[in-house]
PDB file of C-alpha atoms in Angstrom:
ATOM      1  CA  MET A  19      28.765 122.547  70.084  1.00 39.00           C
ATOM      2  CA  GLU A  20      28.286 121.955  73.764  1.00 44.00           C
ATOM      3  CA  GLU A  21      24.714 122.067  75.073  1.00 49.00           C
ATOM      4  CA  GLY A  22      24.336 124.625  77.833  1.00 44.00           C
ATOM      5  CA  VAL A  23      22.404 127.582  79.166  1.00 42.00           C
ATOM      6  CA  GLY A  24      23.187 129.691  76.081  1.00 47.00           C
ATOM      7  CA  SER A  25      21.866 126.965  73.802  1.00 55.00           C
ATOM      8  CA  CYS A  26      18.621 126.645  75.796  1.00 64.00           C
ATOM      9  CA  LEU A  27      18.129 130.403  75.916  1.00 70.00           C
ATOM     10  CA  GLY A  28      18.720 130.695  72.187  1.00 80.00           C
ATOM     11  CA  GLU A  29      16.120 128.020  71.591  1.00 84.00           C
ATOM     12  CA  ILE A  30      13.619 129.844  73.809  1.00 87.00           C
ATOM     13  CA  GLN A  31      14.284 133.111  71.976  1.00 88.00           C
ATOM     14  CA  ALA A  32      13.789 131.462  68.581  1.00 89.00           C
ATOM     15  CA  LEU A  33      10.572 129.783  69.724  1.00 91.00           C
ATOM     16  CA  THR A  34       9.254 133.052  71.136  1.00 91.00           C
ATOM     17  CA  GLU A  35      10.018 134.853  67.875  1.00 92.00           C
ATOM     18  CA  ILE A  36       8.235 132.165  65.866  1.00 92.00           C
ATOM     19  CA  TYR A  37       5.233 132.455  68.189  1.00 94.00           C
ATOM     20  CA  GLU A  38       5.162 136.250  67.899  1.00 93.00           C
ATOM     21  CA  GLU A  39       5.263 136.012  64.102  1.00 93.00           C
ATOM     22  CA  HIS A  40       2.822 133.090  63.662  1.00 95.00           C
ATOM     23  CA  PRO A  41       0.767 132.677  66.873  1.00 94.00           C
ATOM     24  CA  THR A  42      -2.199 130.800  65.408  1.00 95.00           C
ATOM     25  CA  ALA A  43      -0.008 128.425  63.415  1.00 95.00           C
ATOM     26  CA  VAL A  44       2.069 127.637  66.513  1.00 95.00           C
ATOM     27  CA  GLU A  45      -1.077 127.081  68.589  1.00 95.00           C
ATOM     28  CA  ALA A  46      -2.648 124.823  65.947  1.00 95.00           C
ATOM     29  CA  THR A  47       0.529 122.757  65.609  1.00 95.00           C
ATOM     30  CA  LEU A  48       0.867 122.398  69.379  1.00 95.00           C
ATOM     31  CA  LEU A  49      -2.813 121.482  69.767  1.00 93.00           C
ATOM     32  CA  ALA A  50      -2.346 118.608  67.308  1.00 93.00           C
ATOM     33  CA  ALA A  51       0.273 117.243  69.729  1.00 92.00           C
ATOM     34  CA  GLY A  52      -1.903 117.852  72.800  1.00 91.00           C
ATOM     35  CA  LEU A  53       0.056 120.888  73.986  1.00 91.00           C
ATOM     36  CA  ARG A  54      -0.743 124.574  74.386  1.00 90.00           C
ATOM     37  CA  TRP A  55       1.555 127.596  74.375  1.00 92.00           C
ATOM     38  CA  ARG A  56       0.031 128.805  77.634  1.00 90.00           C
ATOM     39  CA  ASP A  57       1.151 125.547  79.286  1.00 87.00           C
ATOM     40  CA  LEU A  58       4.641 127.078  79.359  1.00 87.00           C
ATOM     41  CA  GLU A  59       3.456 129.529  82.044  1.00 84.00           C
ATOM     42  CA  ASP A  60       3.271 126.692  84.597  1.00 84.00           C
ATOM     43  CA  PRO A  61       5.464 123.803  83.418  1.00 79.00           C
ATOM     44  CA  VAL A  62       5.348 122.069  86.815  1.00 81.00           C
ATOM     45  CA  SER A  63       1.594 121.473  86.786  1.00 79.00           C
ATOM     46  CA  THR A  64       1.201 121.044  82.997  1.00 83.00           C
ATOM     47  CA  GLY A  65       4.309 118.963  82.383  1.00 85.00           C
ATOM     48  CA  THR A  66       5.069 121.020  79.261  1.00 87.00           C
ATOM     49  CA  ASP A  67       8.449 122.691  78.901  1.00 88.00           C
ATOM     50  CA  TRP A  68      10.332 124.556  76.173  1.00 89.00           C
ATOM     51  CA  GLY A  69      11.938 121.342  74.980  1.00 89.00           C
ATOM     52  CA  ASP A  70       8.506 119.835  74.311  1.00 91.00           C
ATOM     53  CA  VAL A  71       7.449 122.856  72.270  1.00 92.00           C
ATOM     54  CA  ALA A  72      10.742 122.874  70.348  1.00 91.00           C
ATOM     55  CA  ALA A  73      10.424 119.163  69.544  1.00 91.00           C
ATOM     56  CA  VAL A  74       6.861 119.538  68.276  1.00 93.00           C
ATOM     57  CA  LEU A  75       7.621 122.576  66.094  1.00 93.00           C
ATOM     58  CA  GLU A  76      10.977 121.401  64.731  1.00 91.00           C
ATOM     59  CA  HIS A  77       9.591 117.970  63.813  1.00 91.00           C
ATOM     60  CA  ALA A  78       6.124 119.009  62.709  1.00 92.00           C
ATOM     61  CA  PRO A  79       4.764 117.094  59.707  1.00 91.00           C
ATOM     62  CA  TRP A  80       5.335 118.596  56.272  1.00 89.00           C
ATOM     63  CA  ASP A  81       1.749 119.887  56.092  1.00 90.00           C
ATOM     64  CA  ALA A  82       1.485 121.223  59.668  1.00 93.00           C
ATOM     65  CA  PRO A  83       0.110 124.751  60.124  1.00 94.00           C
ATOM     66  CA  ILE A  84       3.520 126.031  61.251  1.00 94.00           C
ATOM     67  CA  ARG A  85       5.162 124.755  58.055  1.00 92.00           C
ATOM     68  CA  ARG A  86       2.507 126.511  55.971  1.00 92.00           C
ATOM     69  CA  ALA A  87       2.930 129.763  57.914  1.00 93.00           C
ATOM     70  CA  VAL A  88       6.739 129.819  57.894  1.00 90.00           C
ATOM     71  CA  ASN A  89       6.995 128.925  54.207  1.00 88.00           C
ATOM     72  CA  PRO A  90       3.669 129.813  52.562  1.00 88.00           C
ATOM     73  CA  LYS A  91       4.943 129.652  48.990  1.00 87.00           C
ATOM     74  CA  ASP A  92       6.911 126.412  48.976  1.00 84.00           C
ATOM     75  CA  TRP A  93       5.507 124.286  51.836  1.00 83.00           C
ATOM     76  CA  PRO A  94       3.916 121.712  49.482  1.00 84.00           C
ATOM     77  CA  TRP A  95       7.412 120.732  48.320  1.00 82.00           C
ATOM     78  CA  ASN A  96       8.099 119.291  51.759  1.00 82.00           C
ATOM     79  CA  ASP A  97       5.784 116.405  50.782  1.00 85.00           C
ATOM     80  CA  PRO A  98       8.082 113.510  49.808  1.00 85.00           C
ATOM     81  CA  ALA A  99       5.482 112.242  47.329  1.00 89.00           C
ATOM     82  CA  ARG A 100       5.502 115.559  45.440  1.00 87.00           C
ATOM     83  CA  ASP A 101       9.277 115.473  45.040  1.00 84.00           C
ATOM     84  CA  LEU A 102       9.144 111.827  43.924  1.00 88.00           C
ATOM     85  CA  LEU A 103       6.422 112.619  41.404  1.00 90.00           C
ATOM     86  CA  ALA A 104       8.412 115.570  40.040  1.00 87.00           C
ATOM     87  CA  GLY A 105      11.422 113.257  39.597  1.00 87.00           C
ATOM     88  CA  ILE A 106       9.308 110.724  37.710  1.00 90.00           C
ATOM     89  CA  VAL A 107       7.937 113.470  35.453  1.00 89.00           C
ATOM     90  CA  ASP A 108      11.471 114.737  34.769  1.00 87.00           C
ATOM     91  CA  GLU A 109      12.644 111.254  33.775  1.00 87.00           C
ATOM     92  CA  LEU A 110       9.587 110.627  31.568  1.00 86.00           C
ATOM     93  CA  ARG A 111      10.109 113.935  29.778  1.00 82.00           C
ATOM     94  CA  THR A 112      13.765 113.085  29.164  1.00 80.00           C
ATOM     95  CA  LEU A 113      12.841 109.609  27.927  1.00 81.00           C
ATOM     96  CA  GLN A 114      10.217 111.110  25.640  1.00 78.00           C
ATOM     97  CA  ALA A 115      12.819 113.483  24.209  1.00 73.00           C
ATOM     98  CA  LEU A 116      15.240 110.599  23.586  1.00 73.00           C
ATOM     99  CA  ILE A 117      12.705 108.279  21.975  1.00 76.00           C
ATOM    100  CA  GLY A 118      10.746 110.967  20.152  1.00 68.00           C
ATOM    101  CA  ASN A 119      13.827 112.368  18.475  1.00 63.00           C
ATOM    102  CA  LEU A 120      15.809 109.409  17.198  1.00 65.00           C
ATOM    103  CA  SER A 121      17.650 111.790  14.903  1.00 57.00           C
ATOM    104  CA  GLY A 122      20.068 112.518  17.758  1.00 68.00           C
ATOM    105  CA  ALA A 123      18.726 114.835  20.417  1.00 65.00           C
ATOM    106  CA  LYS A 124      21.430 116.620  22.383  1.00 71.00           C
ATOM    107  CA  PRO A 125      21.216 116.980  26.188  1.00 70.00           C
ATOM    108  CA  HIS A 126      20.821 120.758  25.905  1.00 75.00           C
ATOM    109  CA  GLN A 127      17.672 120.088  23.844  1.00 71.00           C
ATOM    110  CA  PHE A 128      16.034 118.043  26.614  1.00 70.00           C
ATOM    111  CA  PRO A 129      13.254 119.579  28.715  1.00 72.00           C
ATOM    112  CA  GLU A 130      14.296 121.466  31.831  1.00 79.00           C
ATOM    113  CA  PRO A 131      13.648 119.606  35.120  1.00 76.00           C
ATOM    114  CA  ILE A 132      10.800 120.794  37.314  1.00 75.00           C
ATOM    115  CA  LYS A 133      12.061 123.583  39.571  1.00 79.00           C
ATOM    116  CA  ARG A 134      12.110 122.689  43.256  1.00 74.00           C
ATOM    117  CA  PRO A 135      12.655 125.213  46.052  1.00 75.00           C
ATOM    118  CA  VAL A 136      15.974 124.523  47.742  1.00 67.00           C
ATOM    119  CA  THR A 137      18.063 126.560  50.172  1.00 54.00           C
ATOM    120  CA  ALA A 138      21.729 127.369  49.614  1.00 52.00           C
ATOM    121  CA  GLY A 139      22.743 124.358  51.733  1.00 55.00           C
ATOM    122  CA  GLY A 140      20.771 122.003  49.511  1.00 57.00           C
ATOM    123  CA  GLU A 141      17.942 121.466  51.985  1.00 58.00           C
ATOM    124  CA  HIS A 142      14.294 122.252  51.406  1.00 55.00           C
ATOM    125  CA  ALA A 143      13.163 125.745  52.297  1.00 56.00           C
ATOM    126  CA  GLY A 144      10.946 126.235  55.332  1.00 57.00           C
ATOM    127  CA  ALA A 145      13.042 124.532  58.004  1.00 60.00           C
ATOM    128  CA  ILE A 146      12.401 125.694  61.539  1.00 61.00           C
ATOM    129  CA  GLU A 147      15.608 126.210  63.453  1.00 61.00           C
ATOM    130  CA  THR A 148      16.553 127.487  66.865  1.00 59.00           C
ATOM    131  CA  GLY A 149      19.697 129.323  67.932  1.00 64.00           C
ATOM    132  CA  GLU A 150      21.460 130.805  70.943  1.00 68.00           C
ATOM    133  CA  ALA A 151      20.767 133.967  72.973  1.00 67.00           C
ATOM    134  CA  THR A 152      22.015 135.617  76.125  1.00 71.00           C
ATOM    135  CA  LEU A 153      19.960 135.697  79.309  1.00 72.00           C
ATOM    136  CA  GLU A 154      19.497 139.451  78.847  1.00 77.00           C
ATOM    137  CA  GLU A 155      18.049 138.935  75.355  1.00 73.00           C
ATOM    138  CA  ILE A 156      15.582 136.346  76.668  1.00 70.00           C
ATOM    139  CA  ASP A 157      14.513 138.659  79.507  1.00 71.00           C
ATOM    140  CA  ARG A 158      13.965 141.466  76.996  1.00 74.00           C
ATOM    141  CA  ILE A 159      11.911 139.249  74.667  1.00 70.00           C
ATOM    142  CA  LEU A 160       9.780 137.884  77.502  1.00 70.00           C
ATOM    143  CA  GLY A 161       9.395 141.358  79.023  1.00 72.00           C
ATOM    144  CA  TRP A 162      10.969 140.437  82.362  1.00 69.00           C
TER     145      TRP A 162
END
């Protein structure tokens, strides 16, 4: 899709909605990167613009406050080490079933793998995404 005004406005709307829903988590995540939400009021003197805020929030570390706020139940699964460890446990359990039952264990008798939270698209839950909005929608959200 072509980048344009609609794309930028949609990103601003999405960021504003995230801030309205999780203000302290957004502030804490921005502070870790040396930014503040209020810096957006005067981007010329602060050097902070919407793109900076979007980059920080969209690429926040797996354990950032915004990740915990957006996905409070499953955020620990964004840790690559946790997923790796779960995979190792799954393989060890399967190996134990194979070796422990030399009488001919069937695959349906093997232990179930550890459940991992995954979205319909196969990606981990808790992703922060931005979208598009009209100029009128942005004005309404910002109260202008």
